[in-house]
PDB file of C-alpha atoms in Angstrom:
ATOM      1  CA  MET A  20      16.364 165.164 151.670  1.00  0.00           C
ATOM      2  CA  GLN A  21      17.134 161.752 150.201  1.00  0.00           C
ATOM      3  CA  ARG A  22      18.786 159.274 152.532  1.00  0.00           C
ATOM      4  CA  GLN A  23      22.156 157.981 151.423  1.00  0.00           C
ATOM      5  CA  GLN A  24      21.955 154.307 150.475  1.00  0.00           C
ATOM      6  CA  ASP A  25      24.274 152.292 152.685  1.00  0.00           C
ATOM      7  CA  ALA A  26      23.903 148.671 153.700  1.00  0.00           C
ATOM      8  CA  SER A  27      25.274 149.533 157.151  1.00  0.00           C
ATOM      9  CA  TYR A  28      22.136 151.523 157.995  1.00  0.00           C
ATOM     10  CA  ARG A  29      19.083 149.742 159.342  1.00  0.00           C
ATOM     11  CA  GLU A  30      15.970 150.921 161.129  1.00  0.00           C
ATOM     12  CA  ILE A  31      15.651 149.669 164.690  1.00  0.00           C
ATOM     13  CA  GLU A  32      13.089 149.938 167.489  1.00  0.00           C
ATOM     14  CA  LEU A  33      12.835 153.186 169.393  1.00  0.00           C
ATOM     15  CA  PRO A  34      14.752 153.174 172.719  1.00  0.00           C
ATOM     16  CA  GLU A  35      12.633 151.959 175.616  1.00  0.00           C
ATOM     17  CA  HIS A  36      13.472 154.943 177.832  1.00  0.00           C
ATOM     18  CA  ILE A  37      12.192 157.402 175.209  1.00  0.00           C
ATOM     19  CA  LEU A  38       8.943 155.465 174.827  1.00  0.00           C
ATOM     20  CA  ALA A  39       8.548 155.264 178.597  1.00  0.00           C
ATOM     21  CA  HIS A  40       8.985 159.028 178.856  1.00  0.00           C
ATOM     22  CA  LEU A  41       6.417 159.654 176.122  1.00  0.00           C
ATOM     23  CA  LYS A  42       3.929 157.345 177.820  1.00  0.00           C
ATOM     24  CA  SER A  43       4.491 158.846 181.257  1.00  0.00           C
ATOM     25  CA  ASN A  44       3.645 162.261 179.864  1.00  0.00           C
ATOM     26  CA  ASN A  45       0.415 160.893 178.398  1.00  0.00           C
ATOM     27  CA  GLY A  46      -0.687 159.268 181.636  1.00  0.00           C
ATOM     28  CA  PHE A  47      -3.779 159.565 183.735  1.00  0.00           C
ATOM     29  CA  LYS A  48      -4.627 162.868 185.377  1.00  0.00           C
ATOM     30  CA  LYS A  49      -5.510 163.209 189.012  1.00  0.00           C
ATOM     31  CA  PHE A  50      -9.157 163.705 189.847  1.00  0.00           C
ATOM     32  CA  HIS A  51     -10.289 166.954 191.372  1.00  0.00           C
ATOM     33  CA  ALA A  52     -12.287 166.858 194.586  1.00  0.00           C
ATOM     34  CA  ASP A  53     -16.056 166.601 194.297  1.00  0.00           C
ATOM     35  CA  ASP A  54     -16.414 170.282 195.220  1.00  0.00           C
ATOM     36  CA  THR A  55     -13.842 171.447 192.640  1.00  0.00           C
ATOM     37  CA  ILE A  56     -13.692 171.574 188.853  1.00  0.00           C
ATOM     38  CA  SER A  57     -11.090 173.048 186.534  1.00  0.00           C
ATOM     39  CA  VAL A  58     -11.785 175.437 183.669  1.00  0.00           C
ATOM     40  CA  THR A  59     -10.298 172.797 181.362  1.00  0.00           C
ATOM     41  CA  GLU A  60     -12.800 170.186 182.599  1.00  0.00           C
ATOM     42  CA  LEU A  61     -15.620 172.695 182.341  1.00  0.00           C
ATOM     43  CA  ASN A  62     -14.646 173.512 178.768  1.00  0.00           C
ATOM     44  CA  SER A  63     -14.069 169.879 177.742  1.00  0.00           C
ATOM     45  CA  CYS A  64     -16.628 167.407 176.424  1.00  0.00           C
ATOM     46  CA  LYS A  65     -19.364 167.124 179.060  1.00  0.00           C
ATOM     47  CA  ARG A  66     -19.429 163.334 178.769  1.00  0.00           C
ATOM     48  CA  LYS A  67     -15.676 163.100 179.335  1.00  0.00           C
ATOM     49  CA  THR A  68     -15.930 165.346 182.393  1.00  0.00           C
ATOM     50  CA  PHE A  69     -18.886 163.285 183.655  1.00  0.00           C
ATOM     51  CA  PHE A  70     -16.842 160.093 183.389  1.00  0.00           C
ATOM     52  CA  LYS A  71     -13.959 161.715 185.269  1.00  0.00           C
ATOM     53  CA  LYS A  72     -16.145 163.144 188.028  1.00  0.00           C
ATOM     54  CA  THR A  73     -17.927 159.795 188.523  1.00  0.00           C
ATOM     55  CA  ARG A  74     -14.569 157.996 188.785  1.00  0.00           C
ATOM     56  CA  ARG A  75     -14.967 155.795 185.728  1.00  0.00           C
ATOM     57  CA  PRO A  76     -11.607 154.047 185.171  1.00  0.00           C
ATOM     58  CA  GLN A  77      -9.725 155.419 182.201  1.00  0.00           C
ATOM     59  CA  GLU A  78      -9.128 153.055 179.323  1.00  0.00           C
ATOM     60  CA  GLU A  79      -5.886 152.194 177.567  1.00  0.00           C
ATOM     61  CA  MET A  80      -5.216 152.955 173.935  1.00  0.00           C
ATOM     62  CA  ILE A  81      -5.415 149.968 171.579  1.00  0.00           C
ATOM     63  CA  THR A  82      -2.172 151.080 169.972  1.00  0.00           C
ATOM     64  CA  ASP A  83       0.601 153.346 171.166  1.00  0.00           C
ATOM     65  CA  ASN A  84       0.631 155.735 168.224  1.00  0.00           C
ATOM     66  CA  ILE A  85       3.953 157.567 168.182  1.00  0.00           C
ATOM     67  CA  SER A  86       2.492 160.635 166.473  1.00  0.00           C
ATOM     68  CA  ASP A  87      -0.190 161.035 169.140  1.00  0.00           C
ATOM     69  CA  LEU A  88       2.286 160.475 171.978  1.00  0.00           C
ATOM     70  CA  TRP A  89       4.761 162.895 170.496  1.00  0.00           C
ATOM     71  CA  SER A  90       2.058 165.477 169.825  1.00  0.00           C
ATOM     72  CA  SER A  91       1.186 165.567 173.521  1.00  0.00           C
ATOM     73  CA  VAL A  92       4.772 165.629 174.779  1.00  0.00           C
ATOM     74  CA  ARG A  93       5.703 168.219 172.167  1.00  0.00           C
ATOM     75  CA  GLY A  94       2.951 170.383 173.614  1.00  0.00           C
ATOM     76  CA  ASN A  95       4.502 170.028 177.060  1.00  0.00           C
ATOM     77  CA  LEU A  96       7.894 171.031 175.675  1.00  0.00           C
ATOM     78  CA  LEU A  97       6.565 174.061 173.819  1.00  0.00           C
ATOM     79  CA  HIS A  98       4.681 175.092 176.943  1.00  0.00           C
ATOM     80  CA  LYS A  99       8.052 175.930 178.448  1.00  0.00           C
ATOM     81  CA  LEU A 100       7.644 179.171 176.500  1.00  0.00           C
ATOM     82  CA  THR A 101       5.599 180.340 179.466  1.00  0.00           C
ATOM     83  CA  GLY A 102       8.954 180.983 181.133  1.00  0.00           C
ATOM     84  CA  ALA A 103       9.204 184.078 178.939  1.00  0.00           C
ATOM     85  CA  TYR A 104       7.195 185.848 181.664  1.00  0.00           C
ATOM     86  CA  SER A 105       8.080 185.941 185.334  1.00  0.00           C
ATOM     87  CA  TRP A 106       4.354 185.782 186.114  1.00  0.00           C
ATOM     88  CA  ASN A 107       3.407 182.340 184.810  1.00  0.00           C
ATOM     89  CA  GLU A 108       1.415 179.283 185.886  1.00  0.00           C
ATOM     90  CA  LEU A 109      -0.678 181.480 188.187  1.00  0.00           C
ATOM     91  CA  GLU A 110      -3.545 179.740 189.986  1.00  0.00           C
ATOM     92  CA  GLY A 111      -6.895 181.242 190.872  1.00  0.00           C
ATOM     93  CA  SER A 112     -10.474 180.212 191.548  1.00  0.00           C
ATOM     94  CA  MET A 113     -14.036 181.388 192.008  1.00  0.00           C
ATOM     95  CA  ASP A 114     -16.950 179.860 193.898  1.00  0.00           C
ATOM     96  CA  VAL A 115     -20.195 179.072 192.114  1.00  0.00           C
ATOM     97  CA  GLU A 116     -23.190 178.807 194.424  1.00  0.00           C
ATOM     98  CA  PHE A 117     -26.059 176.469 193.556  1.00  0.00           C
ATOM     99  CA  ASP A 118     -29.704 177.119 194.365  1.00  0.00           C
ATOM    100  CA  ASP A 119     -29.490 174.567 197.197  1.00  0.00           C
ATOM    101  CA  GLY A 120     -26.628 176.482 198.820  1.00  0.00           C
ATOM    102  CA  ARG A 121     -23.842 174.180 197.657  1.00  0.00           C
ATOM    103  CA  LYS A 122     -20.671 175.785 196.416  1.00  0.00           C
ATOM    104  CA  ILE A 123     -18.281 174.375 193.838  1.00  0.00           C
ATOM    105  CA  LYS A 124     -14.904 175.944 193.211  1.00  0.00           C
ATOM    106  CA  VAL A 125     -13.933 176.578 189.592  1.00  0.00           C
ATOM    107  CA  CYS A 126     -10.136 176.600 189.305  1.00  0.00           C
ATOM    108  CA  GLY A 127      -7.919 177.987 186.576  1.00  0.00           C
ATOM    109  CA  ARG A 128      -4.219 178.313 185.879  1.00  0.00           C
ATOM    110  CA  LEU A 129      -2.866 181.113 183.713  1.00  0.00           C
ATOM    111  CA  ASP A 130      -0.067 180.249 181.337  1.00  0.00           C
ATOM    112  CA  MET A 131       1.292 183.792 181.412  1.00  0.00           C
ATOM    113  CA  TYR A 132       0.440 187.233 182.735  1.00  0.00           C
ATOM    114  CA  ASP A 133       2.144 190.430 181.590  1.00  0.00           C
ATOM    115  CA  HIS A 134       1.868 192.771 184.560  1.00  0.00           C
ATOM    116  CA  LYS A 135       3.155 195.721 182.522  1.00  0.00           C
ATOM    117  CA  THR A 136       0.372 195.590 179.922  1.00  0.00           C
ATOM    118  CA  LYS A 137      -2.131 193.807 182.206  1.00  0.00           C
ATOM    119  CA  THR A 138      -2.504 191.001 179.679  1.00  0.00           C
ATOM    120  CA  ILE A 139      -3.515 187.366 180.147  1.00  0.00           C
ATOM    121  CA  LEU A 140      -1.758 185.132 177.607  1.00  0.00           C
ATOM    122  CA  GLU A 141      -2.914 181.576 176.919  1.00  0.00           C
ATOM    123  CA  LEU A 142      -0.593 179.278 174.947  1.00  0.00           C
ATOM    124  CA  LYS A 143      -2.013 176.592 172.661  1.00  0.00           C
ATOM    125  CA  THR A 144       0.106 173.999 170.865  1.00  0.00           C
ATOM    126  CA  ILE A 145      -1.559 172.625 167.736  1.00  0.00           C
ATOM    127  CA  ASP A 146      -0.582 171.290 164.326  1.00  0.00           C
ATOM    128  CA  ASN A 147      -0.489 173.370 161.137  1.00  0.00           C
ATOM    129  CA  VAL A 148      -0.716 176.843 162.679  1.00  0.00           C
ATOM    130  CA  ALA A 149       0.085 178.625 159.396  1.00  0.00           C
ATOM    131  CA  ARG A 150      -2.459 176.665 157.342  1.00  0.00           C
ATOM    132  CA  LEU A 151      -5.256 177.027 159.896  1.00  0.00           C
ATOM    133  CA  SER A 152      -4.583 180.747 160.152  1.00  0.00           C
ATOM    134  CA  MET A 153      -4.593 181.130 156.374  1.00  0.00           C
ATOM    135  CA  GLU A 154      -7.917 179.302 156.234  1.00  0.00           C
ATOM    136  CA  GLU A 155      -9.250 181.683 158.945  1.00  0.00           C
ATOM    137  CA  ARG A 156     -10.085 178.751 161.248  1.00  0.00           C
ATOM    138  CA  LEU A 157      -8.275 180.296 164.209  1.00  0.00           C
ATOM    139  CA  PRO A 158      -8.916 181.050 166.984  1.00  0.00           C
ATOM    140  CA  PHE A 159     -10.990 178.015 167.995  1.00  0.00           C
ATOM    141  CA  SER A 160     -14.205 178.893 169.815  1.00  0.00           C
ATOM    142  CA  GLU A 161     -13.435 176.600 172.772  1.00  0.00           C
ATOM    143  CA  HIS A 162     -10.114 178.382 173.284  1.00  0.00           C
ATOM    144  CA  VAL A 163     -11.826 181.766 173.220  1.00  0.00           C
ATOM    145  CA  GLN A 164     -14.287 180.475 175.815  1.00  0.00           C
ATOM    146  CA  GLN A 165     -11.433 179.226 177.977  1.00  0.00           C
ATOM    147  CA  VAL A 166      -9.431 182.448 178.013  1.00  0.00           C
ATOM    148  CA  GLN A 167     -12.604 184.453 178.711  1.00  0.00           C
ATOM    149  CA  ALA A 168     -13.302 182.130 181.635  1.00  0.00           C
ATOM    150  CA  TYR A 169      -9.808 182.906 182.917  1.00  0.00           C
ATOM    151  CA  TYR A 170     -10.603 186.600 182.627  1.00  0.00           C
ATOM    152  CA  THR A 171     -13.798 186.071 184.631  1.00  0.00           C
ATOM    153  CA  ILE A 172     -11.841 184.388 187.418  1.00  0.00           C
ATOM    154  CA  PHE A 173      -8.637 186.413 187.461  1.00  0.00           C
ATOM    155  CA  SER A 174     -10.063 189.893 186.871  1.00  0.00           C
ATOM    156  CA  LYS A 175     -11.170 189.717 190.505  1.00  0.00           C
ATOM    157  CA  LEU A 176      -7.568 189.033 191.532  1.00  0.00           C
ATOM    158  CA  LEU A 177      -5.471 191.006 189.017  1.00  0.00           C
ATOM    159  CA  PRO A 178      -5.935 194.037 186.775  1.00  0.00           C
ATOM    160  CA  VAL A 179      -6.731 192.666 183.299  1.00  0.00           C
ATOM    161  CA  GLU A 180      -7.058 194.840 180.208  1.00  0.00           C
ATOM    162  CA  LYS A 181      -6.207 192.427 177.393  1.00  0.00           C
ATOM    163  CA  LEU A 182      -6.606 188.758 176.507  1.00  0.00           C
ATOM    164  CA  ASN A 183      -4.214 187.055 174.075  1.00  0.00           C
ATOM    165  CA  LEU A 184      -4.336 183.569 172.554  1.00  0.00           C
ATOM    166  CA  VAL A 185      -0.954 182.381 171.286  1.00  0.00           C
ATOM    167  CA  TYR A 186      -0.914 179.424 168.865  1.00  0.00           C
ATOM    168  CA  VAL A 187       2.364 177.637 168.280  1.00  0.00           C
ATOM    169  CA  ASP A 188       3.728 174.566 166.530  1.00  0.00           C
ATOM    170  CA  MET A 189       7.279 173.514 165.690  1.00  0.00           C
ATOM    171  CA  ASN A 190       7.478 176.019 162.832  1.00  0.00           C
ATOM    172  CA  ASP A 191       5.115 178.916 163.420  1.00  0.00           C
ATOM    173  CA  MET A 192       3.561 181.134 166.057  1.00  0.00           C
ATOM    174  CA  ILE A 193       0.604 183.494 165.829  1.00  0.00           C
ATOM    175  CA  CYS A 194      -1.213 185.614 168.415  1.00  0.00           C
ATOM    176  CA  PHE A 195      -4.838 186.775 168.572  1.00  0.00           C
ATOM    177  CA  GLU A 196      -6.324 189.461 170.791  1.00  0.00           C
ATOM    178  CA  ILE A 197      -9.582 188.184 172.271  1.00  0.00           C
ATOM    179  CA  PRO A 198     -12.468 190.449 173.332  1.00  0.00           C
ATOM    180  CA  ILE A 199     -12.843 191.013 177.054  1.00  0.00           C
ATOM    181  CA  ARG A 200     -16.023 189.309 178.215  1.00  0.00           C
ATOM    182  CA  ASP A 201     -17.360 188.192 181.575  1.00  0.00           C
ATOM    183  CA  VAL A 202     -18.714 184.663 181.136  1.00  0.00           C
ATOM    184  CA  SER A 203     -19.963 184.097 184.686  1.00  0.00           C
ATOM    185  CA  ASN A 204     -23.377 182.997 183.406  1.00  0.00           C
ATOM    186  CA  TRP A 205     -21.835 180.470 181.009  1.00  0.00           C
ATOM    187  CA  ILE A 206     -19.634 179.088 183.796  1.00  0.00           C
ATOM    188  CA  LYS A 207     -22.575 178.642 186.161  1.00  0.00           C
ATOM    189  CA  ASN A 208     -24.974 177.234 183.570  1.00  0.00           C
ATOM    190  CA  ARG A 209     -22.468 174.704 182.254  1.00  0.00           C
ATOM    191  CA  LEU A 210     -21.362 173.702 185.747  1.00  0.00           C
ATOM    192  CA  VAL A 211     -24.968 173.226 186.889  1.00  0.00           C
ATOM    193  CA  ASP A 212     -25.679 171.109 183.801  1.00  0.00           C
ATOM    194  CA  ILE A 213     -22.646 168.869 184.400  1.00  0.00           C
ATOM    195  CA  GLN A 214     -23.308 168.568 188.135  1.00  0.00           C
ATOM    196  CA  ASN A 215     -26.969 167.673 187.556  1.00  0.00           C
ATOM    197  CA  HIS A 216     -25.849 164.771 185.380  1.00  0.00           C
ATOM    198  CA  VAL A 217     -23.331 163.678 188.020  1.00  0.00           C
ATOM    199  CA  ASP A 218     -25.913 163.868 190.821  1.00  0.00           C
ATOM    200  CA  SER A 219     -28.523 161.925 188.846  1.00  0.00           C
ATOM    201  CA  GLU A 220     -25.952 159.564 187.279  1.00  0.00           C
ATOM    202  CA  ARG A 221     -27.418 160.359 183.852  1.00  0.00           C
ATOM    203  CA  ILE A 222     -24.723 160.244 181.168  1.00  0.00           C
ATOM    204  CA  PRO A 223     -24.775 163.412 179.035  1.00  0.00           C
ATOM    205  CA  ASP A 224     -24.399 163.339 175.270  1.00  0.00           C
ATOM    206  CA  GLY A 225     -20.856 163.475 173.988  1.00  0.00           C
ATOM    207  CA  GLU A 226     -19.538 166.615 172.314  1.00  0.00           C
ATOM    208  CA  VAL A 227     -17.722 165.120 169.352  1.00  0.00           C
ATOM    209  CA  SER A 228     -14.550 166.834 168.135  1.00  0.00           C
ATOM    210  CA  GLY A 229     -11.063 166.107 166.887  1.00  0.00           C
ATOM    211  CA  ASN A 230     -10.007 165.615 170.505  1.00  0.00           C
ATOM    212  CA  CYS A 231     -11.970 162.356 170.664  1.00  0.00           C
ATOM    213  CA  ARG A 232      -8.992 160.436 169.278  1.00  0.00           C
ATOM    214  CA  PHE A 233      -6.999 161.309 172.410  1.00  0.00           C
ATOM    215  CA  CYS A 234      -9.812 160.397 174.816  1.00  0.00           C
ATOM    216  CA  ARG A 235      -9.435 157.426 177.166  1.00  0.00           C
ATOM    217  CA  TYR A 236     -13.175 156.770 177.362  1.00  0.00           C
ATOM    218  CA  GLN A 237     -13.783 155.902 173.712  1.00  0.00           C
ATOM    219  CA  THR A 238     -15.296 152.440 174.220  1.00  0.00           C
ATOM    220  CA  ALA A 239     -17.564 153.688 177.019  1.00  0.00           C
ATOM    221  CA  CYS A 240     -18.679 156.619 174.871  1.00  0.00           C
ATOM    222  CA  PHE A 241     -19.229 154.485 171.766  1.00  0.00           C
ATOM    223  CA  THR A 242     -21.282 151.809 173.542  1.00  0.00           C
ATOM    224  CA  LYS A 243     -23.526 154.329 175.318  1.00  0.00           C
ATOM    225  CA  GLY A 244     -24.507 156.071 172.072  1.00  0.00           C
ATOM    226  CA  GLY A 245     -25.030 159.791 171.688  1.00  0.00           C
ATOM    227  CA  GLY A 246     -21.308 160.392 171.240  1.00  0.00           C
ATOM    228  CA  SER A 247     -18.512 159.397 168.907  1.00  0.00           C
ATOM    229  CA  LYS A 248     -19.453 156.979 166.126  1.00  0.00           C
ATOM    230  CA  GLU A 249     -15.860 156.150 165.206  1.00  0.00           C
ATOM    231  CA  ASN A 250     -14.375 152.768 166.069  1.00  0.00           C
ATOM    232  CA  PRO A 251     -12.971 153.142 169.611  1.00  0.00           C
ATOM    233  CA  GLN A 252      -9.202 153.400 169.882  1.00  0.00           C
ATOM    234  CA  SER A 253      -9.217 152.981 173.652  1.00  0.00           C
ATOM    235  CA  VAL A 254     -10.512 149.947 175.549  1.00  0.00           C
ATOM    236  CA  PRO A 255     -10.966 148.908 179.197  1.00  0.00           C
ATOM    237  CA  LYS A 256      -7.767 147.702 180.792  1.00  0.00           C
ATOM    238  CA  ASN A 257      -6.985 143.989 180.625  1.00  0.00           C
ATOM    239  CA  SER A 258      -9.342 143.559 177.674  1.00  0.00           C
ATOM    240  CA  GLY A 259      -6.578 141.843 175.706  1.00  0.00           C
ATOM    241  CA  ARG A 260      -6.933 144.210 172.742  1.00  0.00           C
ATOM    242  CA  PHE A 261      -3.813 146.324 173.345  1.00  0.00           C
ATOM    243  CA  VAL A 262      -1.332 146.398 170.477  1.00  0.00           C
ATOM    244  CA  ASN A 263       2.125 147.940 170.788  1.00  0.00           C
ATOM    245  CA  SER A 264       2.606 149.586 167.400  1.00  0.00           C
ATOM    246  CA  PHE A 265       6.286 150.256 168.132  1.00  0.00           C
ATOM    247  CA  LYS A 266       7.221 146.590 167.865  1.00  0.00           C
TER     248      LYS A 266
END
């Protein structure tokens, strides 16, 4: 739609309260205890999880990109769809025992559970749902792994007969049925690998993906090598390189 030409219209800066809200919803996440890890952390880039578990300070983005901020907050808004089911945001965990007797708790939170059909439903907010579906690029393998990890945890707590992945953006929604699979071995092997790096303080290689642009360890990852080769868009705090792109 073409904008009507009128000298009385002028573009102004976005309201400060809106920007503050966007930033607050893109803030730093709380660390889990040393004997606890979330499915999301387990399924994320191993280097990113290593940095979080070893308490490396998160960096700040060089620029506040409105599209990236809005993308994250939009995801939070669309996640309110979980209210469609009375059984939502359910928490569960399983213990993984190491050879030395240590136990680490792997925690998960279900978006939705349909008790009538015994179905776990995981909601994912992404861009271009229709195009990605048409190109047969959905579902993403890491999302399949995540929902199967939820099955592994919650099937010991609830009857589960189906797994669904629901992709949604501002225009479209599509659902995939995911094969039931116990991934206990994957959970243990990946957890042991991450924990071995944490214990030895050896930084693992980065697992480069499109999510790197949202990461708050980009400079640390770039300078260590073995990870992202793109120019870092996050830097240590007080480095003097921050630019407010809204101004």
